[in-house]
XYZ file of C-alpha atoms in Angstrom:
328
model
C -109.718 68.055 52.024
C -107.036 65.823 50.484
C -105.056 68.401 49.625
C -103.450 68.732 52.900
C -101.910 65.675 53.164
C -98.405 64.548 51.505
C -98.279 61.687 49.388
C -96.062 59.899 51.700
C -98.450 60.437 54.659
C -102.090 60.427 52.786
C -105.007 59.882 55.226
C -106.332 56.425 55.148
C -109.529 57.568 56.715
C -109.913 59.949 53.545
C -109.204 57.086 51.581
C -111.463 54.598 53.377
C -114.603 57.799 52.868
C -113.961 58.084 49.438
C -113.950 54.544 48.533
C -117.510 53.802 50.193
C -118.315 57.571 48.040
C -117.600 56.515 44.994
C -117.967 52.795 44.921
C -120.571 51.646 47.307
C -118.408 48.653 49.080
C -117.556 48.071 52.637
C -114.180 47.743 53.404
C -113.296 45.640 55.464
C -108.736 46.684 55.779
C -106.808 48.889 53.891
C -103.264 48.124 53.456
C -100.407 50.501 51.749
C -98.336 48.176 49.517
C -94.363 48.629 49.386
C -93.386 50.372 46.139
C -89.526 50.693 45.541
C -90.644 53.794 43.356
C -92.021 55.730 45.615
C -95.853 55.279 43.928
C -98.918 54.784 46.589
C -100.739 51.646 46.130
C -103.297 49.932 48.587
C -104.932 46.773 48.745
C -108.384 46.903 49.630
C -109.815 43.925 51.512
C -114.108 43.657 51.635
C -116.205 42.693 54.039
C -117.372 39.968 51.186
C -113.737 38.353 51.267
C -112.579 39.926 47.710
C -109.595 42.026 47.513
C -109.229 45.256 45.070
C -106.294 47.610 44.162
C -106.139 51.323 44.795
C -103.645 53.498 43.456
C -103.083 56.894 43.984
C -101.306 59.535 41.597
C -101.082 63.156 41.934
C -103.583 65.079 40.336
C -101.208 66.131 37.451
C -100.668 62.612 36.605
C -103.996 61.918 36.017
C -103.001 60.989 32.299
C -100.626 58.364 33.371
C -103.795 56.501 35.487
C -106.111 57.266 32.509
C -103.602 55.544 29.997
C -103.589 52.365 32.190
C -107.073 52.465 32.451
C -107.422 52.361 29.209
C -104.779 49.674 28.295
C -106.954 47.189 30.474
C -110.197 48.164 29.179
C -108.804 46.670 26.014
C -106.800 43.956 27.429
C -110.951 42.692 28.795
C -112.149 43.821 25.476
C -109.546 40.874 24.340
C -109.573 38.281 26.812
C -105.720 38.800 27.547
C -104.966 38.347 31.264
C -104.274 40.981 33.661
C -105.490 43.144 36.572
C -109.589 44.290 35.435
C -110.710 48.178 36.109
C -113.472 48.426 38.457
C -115.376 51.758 37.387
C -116.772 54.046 40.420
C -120.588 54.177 40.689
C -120.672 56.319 38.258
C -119.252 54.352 35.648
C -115.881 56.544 34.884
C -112.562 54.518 34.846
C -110.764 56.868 37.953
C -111.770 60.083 40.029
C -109.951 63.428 40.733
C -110.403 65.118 44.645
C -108.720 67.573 45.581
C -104.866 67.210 44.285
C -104.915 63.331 43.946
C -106.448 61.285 41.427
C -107.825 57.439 41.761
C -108.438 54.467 40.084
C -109.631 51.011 41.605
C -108.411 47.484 39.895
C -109.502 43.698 40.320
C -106.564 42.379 43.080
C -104.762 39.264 41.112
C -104.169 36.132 43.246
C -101.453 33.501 42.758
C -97.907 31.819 43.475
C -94.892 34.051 42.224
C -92.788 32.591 39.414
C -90.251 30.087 40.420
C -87.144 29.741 38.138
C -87.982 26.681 36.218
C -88.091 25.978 32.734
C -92.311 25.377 32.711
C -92.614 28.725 34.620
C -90.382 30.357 31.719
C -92.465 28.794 29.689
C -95.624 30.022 30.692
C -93.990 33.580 30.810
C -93.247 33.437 27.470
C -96.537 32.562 26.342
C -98.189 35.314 28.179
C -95.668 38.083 26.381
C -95.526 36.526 22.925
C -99.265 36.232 23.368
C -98.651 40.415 23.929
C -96.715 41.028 21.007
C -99.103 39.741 19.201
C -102.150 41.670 19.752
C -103.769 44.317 17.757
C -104.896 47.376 19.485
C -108.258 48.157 18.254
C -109.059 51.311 15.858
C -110.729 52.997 19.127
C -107.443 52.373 20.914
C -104.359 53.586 20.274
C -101.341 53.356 23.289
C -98.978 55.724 24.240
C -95.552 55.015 23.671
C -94.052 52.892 26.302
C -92.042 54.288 29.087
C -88.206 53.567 29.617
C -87.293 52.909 25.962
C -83.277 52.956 24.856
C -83.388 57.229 23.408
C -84.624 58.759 26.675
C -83.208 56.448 29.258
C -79.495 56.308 27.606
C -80.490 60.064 26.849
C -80.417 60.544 30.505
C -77.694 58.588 31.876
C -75.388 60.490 29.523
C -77.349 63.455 31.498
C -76.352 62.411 34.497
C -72.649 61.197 33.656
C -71.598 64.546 32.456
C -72.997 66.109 35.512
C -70.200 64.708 37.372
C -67.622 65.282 34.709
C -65.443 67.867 36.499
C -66.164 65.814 39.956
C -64.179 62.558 39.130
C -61.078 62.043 40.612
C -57.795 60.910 38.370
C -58.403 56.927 39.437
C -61.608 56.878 37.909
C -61.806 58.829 34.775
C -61.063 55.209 33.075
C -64.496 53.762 34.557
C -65.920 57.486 33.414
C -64.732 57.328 29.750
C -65.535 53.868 29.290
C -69.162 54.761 30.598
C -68.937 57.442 27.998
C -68.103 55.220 25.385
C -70.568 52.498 26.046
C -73.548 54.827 25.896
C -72.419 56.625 22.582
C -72.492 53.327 21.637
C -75.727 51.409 21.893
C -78.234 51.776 19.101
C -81.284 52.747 19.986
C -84.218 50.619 17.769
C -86.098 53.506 16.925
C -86.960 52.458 13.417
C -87.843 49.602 14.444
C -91.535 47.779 14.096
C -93.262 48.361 17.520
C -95.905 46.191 19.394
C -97.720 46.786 22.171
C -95.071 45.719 25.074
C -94.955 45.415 28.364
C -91.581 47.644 29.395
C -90.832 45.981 32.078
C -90.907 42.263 32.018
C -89.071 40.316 34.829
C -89.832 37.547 37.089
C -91.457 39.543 39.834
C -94.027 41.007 37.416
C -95.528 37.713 37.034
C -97.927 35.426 38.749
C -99.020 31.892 37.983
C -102.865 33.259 38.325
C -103.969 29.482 37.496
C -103.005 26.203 36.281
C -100.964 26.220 33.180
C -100.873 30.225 33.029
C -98.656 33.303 33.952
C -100.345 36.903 34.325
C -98.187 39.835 33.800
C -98.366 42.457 36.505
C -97.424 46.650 36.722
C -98.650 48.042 33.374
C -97.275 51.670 34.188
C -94.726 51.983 31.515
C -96.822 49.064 28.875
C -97.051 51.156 25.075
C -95.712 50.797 21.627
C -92.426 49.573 21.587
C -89.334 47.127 19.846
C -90.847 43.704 21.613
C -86.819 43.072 21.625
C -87.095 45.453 24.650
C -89.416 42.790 26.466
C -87.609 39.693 25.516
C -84.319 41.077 26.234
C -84.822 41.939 29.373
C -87.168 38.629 30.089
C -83.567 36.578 28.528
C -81.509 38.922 30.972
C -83.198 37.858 33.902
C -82.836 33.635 33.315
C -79.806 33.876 35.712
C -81.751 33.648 38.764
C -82.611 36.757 39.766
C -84.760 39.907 39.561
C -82.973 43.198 38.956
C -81.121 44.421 40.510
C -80.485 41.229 43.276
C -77.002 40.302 43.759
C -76.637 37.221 41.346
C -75.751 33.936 42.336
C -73.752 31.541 41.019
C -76.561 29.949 38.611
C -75.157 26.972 36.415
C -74.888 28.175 32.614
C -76.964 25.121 31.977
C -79.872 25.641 34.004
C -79.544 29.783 32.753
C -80.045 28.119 29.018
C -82.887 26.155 29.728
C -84.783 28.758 30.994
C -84.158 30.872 28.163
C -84.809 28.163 25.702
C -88.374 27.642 27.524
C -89.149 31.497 27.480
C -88.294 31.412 23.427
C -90.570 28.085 22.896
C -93.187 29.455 24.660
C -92.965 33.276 22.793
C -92.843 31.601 19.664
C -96.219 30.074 20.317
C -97.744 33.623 19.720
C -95.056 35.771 18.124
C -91.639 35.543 16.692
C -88.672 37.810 16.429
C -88.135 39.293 12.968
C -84.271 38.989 11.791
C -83.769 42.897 12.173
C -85.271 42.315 16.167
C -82.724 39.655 16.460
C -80.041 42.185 15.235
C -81.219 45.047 17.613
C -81.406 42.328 20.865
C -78.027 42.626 22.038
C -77.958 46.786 22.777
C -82.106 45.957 24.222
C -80.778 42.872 26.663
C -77.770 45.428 27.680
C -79.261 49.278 28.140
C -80.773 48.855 30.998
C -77.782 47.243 32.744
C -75.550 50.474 31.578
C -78.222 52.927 32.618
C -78.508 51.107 36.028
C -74.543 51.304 36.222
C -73.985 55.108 35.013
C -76.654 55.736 37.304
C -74.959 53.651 40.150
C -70.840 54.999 39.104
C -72.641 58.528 39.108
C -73.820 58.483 42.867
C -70.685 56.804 43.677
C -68.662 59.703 42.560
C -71.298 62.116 44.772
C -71.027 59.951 48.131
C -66.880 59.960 47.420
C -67.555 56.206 47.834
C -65.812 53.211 46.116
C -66.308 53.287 42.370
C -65.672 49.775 41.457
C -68.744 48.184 38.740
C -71.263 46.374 40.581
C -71.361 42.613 39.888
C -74.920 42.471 39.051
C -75.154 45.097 36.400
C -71.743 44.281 35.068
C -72.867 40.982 34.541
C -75.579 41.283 32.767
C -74.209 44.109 30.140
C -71.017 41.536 29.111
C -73.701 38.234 28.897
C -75.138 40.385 26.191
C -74.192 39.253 23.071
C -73.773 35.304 24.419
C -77.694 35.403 25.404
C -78.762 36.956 21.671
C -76.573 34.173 19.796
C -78.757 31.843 22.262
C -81.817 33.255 21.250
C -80.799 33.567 17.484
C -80.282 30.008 17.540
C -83.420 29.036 19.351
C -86.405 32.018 17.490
């Protein structure tokens, strides 16, 4: 039974069994993808030459596979591009055995986004195209995952944990932390769309000619779309979080984020009150990542100095929404 294997040694023989049980194919290899987050994902090669996606959640996340399910149902419903569900034989969208629950997807084929203005471009066609879609009446999406309340909500968790455990020469970095995320506002009465959550480079392929295809849908629900185009505007400097950034010419950062903004505005636009939250949505995730980062620091009794890459990208804040201001 699959309950006697751990998620970080699941049996690919079970897996191989279950997939010619409840979809009739021949599979032809079986390959565990790398997942910085710990999730189990496989790509499934046939004997006919196509490729499919298998991911695996425990059986108490079943909810969490069912809401992506259902997020590309509609996303075929609308012709918007992204990975297809392939039901089981059966016809449901995923499958519970034992303590770990499944759900196939089409396997999307393509170049990864290169860091030039017609790729940005493209990007920002395929999210404004997001924003701008209407869930139907039969579907209504969660909220999305990772939005400003709970993730500053538990950085400030984590940064008090450690209050008593910081040593004299680095209660400055600690209060300054402190400060920062007391600070940021957090968009909650803010108009929502349906968003992606976590829109970056690497969550992209150019899938064909003259389009980009978003990728990872996990956290995707109702949310500020300043969320997604801050963090899409964060990321013009060259590289995907958290990468150590290079020295990328302020020029060449503008362009790209000019392109992104042409392209979004081909499908949506920022209201002025989106403009007005985009500073605290480019910048949350950059505090979070460096609370999170000052925090562990402070464990380990290792060197507590800011990171460049995080630091970075929370001070280009409010420079990269006056951009964007003057280019929406």
């Amino acid at each position: 039974m699959i309950d006697r294997h751990s998620q970080q040694n699941f049996d690919q023989a079970i897996l191989l069994e279950l997939v010619n049980q409840y979809y009739r194919v021949q599979v032809d290899t079986l390959q565990q993808l790398s997942s910085a987050t710990g999730k189990l994902i496989y790509q499934v090669g046939l004997t006919d030459g196509t490729g499919w996606i298998l991911r695996l959640a425990p059986a108490h996340d079943q909810a969490m596979l069912g809401e992506l399910g259902q997020l590309l149902r509609f996303f075929e419903e609308v012709s918007y591009p992204a990975e297809r569900v392939i039901p089981t034989t059966e016809g449901v969208m995923f499958i519970t055995v034992g303590d770990r629950t499944l759900c196939m997807t089409t396997y999307l084929t393509g170049t990864p986004l290169d860091y030039s203005p017609t790729s940005f471009a493209l990007l920002g066609t395929a999210l404004g195209r997001l924003h701008a879609l209407k869930p139907a009446l039969t579907y209504t999406p969660p909220k999305a995952g990772m939005l400003p309340a709970g993730e500053l909500a538990f950085a400030r968790q984590q940064l008090t944990s450690i209050e008593h455990a910081v040593p004299h020469d680095a209660l400055t970095q600690y209060q300054w932390l402190d400060t920062a995320l007391a600070s940021i506002t957090y968009g909650s009465d803010l108009p929502v769309t349906l968003i992606h959550n976590d829109c970056h480079p690497a969550n992209v392929l150019l899938s064909s000619p003259g389009q980009a295809t978003l990728l990872d849908w996990e956290g995707a629900g109702m949310g500020p779309p300043s969320i997604d185009v801050g963090f899409l505007l964060t990321n013009c400097d060259g590289k995907v979080p958290w990468d150590p950034i290079t020295s990328t010419s302020s020029q060449a950062e503008d362009a790209l984020i000019r392109a992104a903004i042409e392209g979004y505005c081909l499908h949506h636009c920022l209201t002025p009150v989106d403009l007005d939250f985009l500073p605290d949505a480019i910048r949350f995730r950059s505090l979070v990542f460096g609370t999170g980062s000052f925090v562990q620091a402070i464990k380990r009794h290792e060197n507590t100095a800011f990171s460049q890459q995080w630091w970075r990208r929370y001070a280009s804040a409010e420079e990269i929404a006056e951009k964007a201001r003057m280019y929406f």
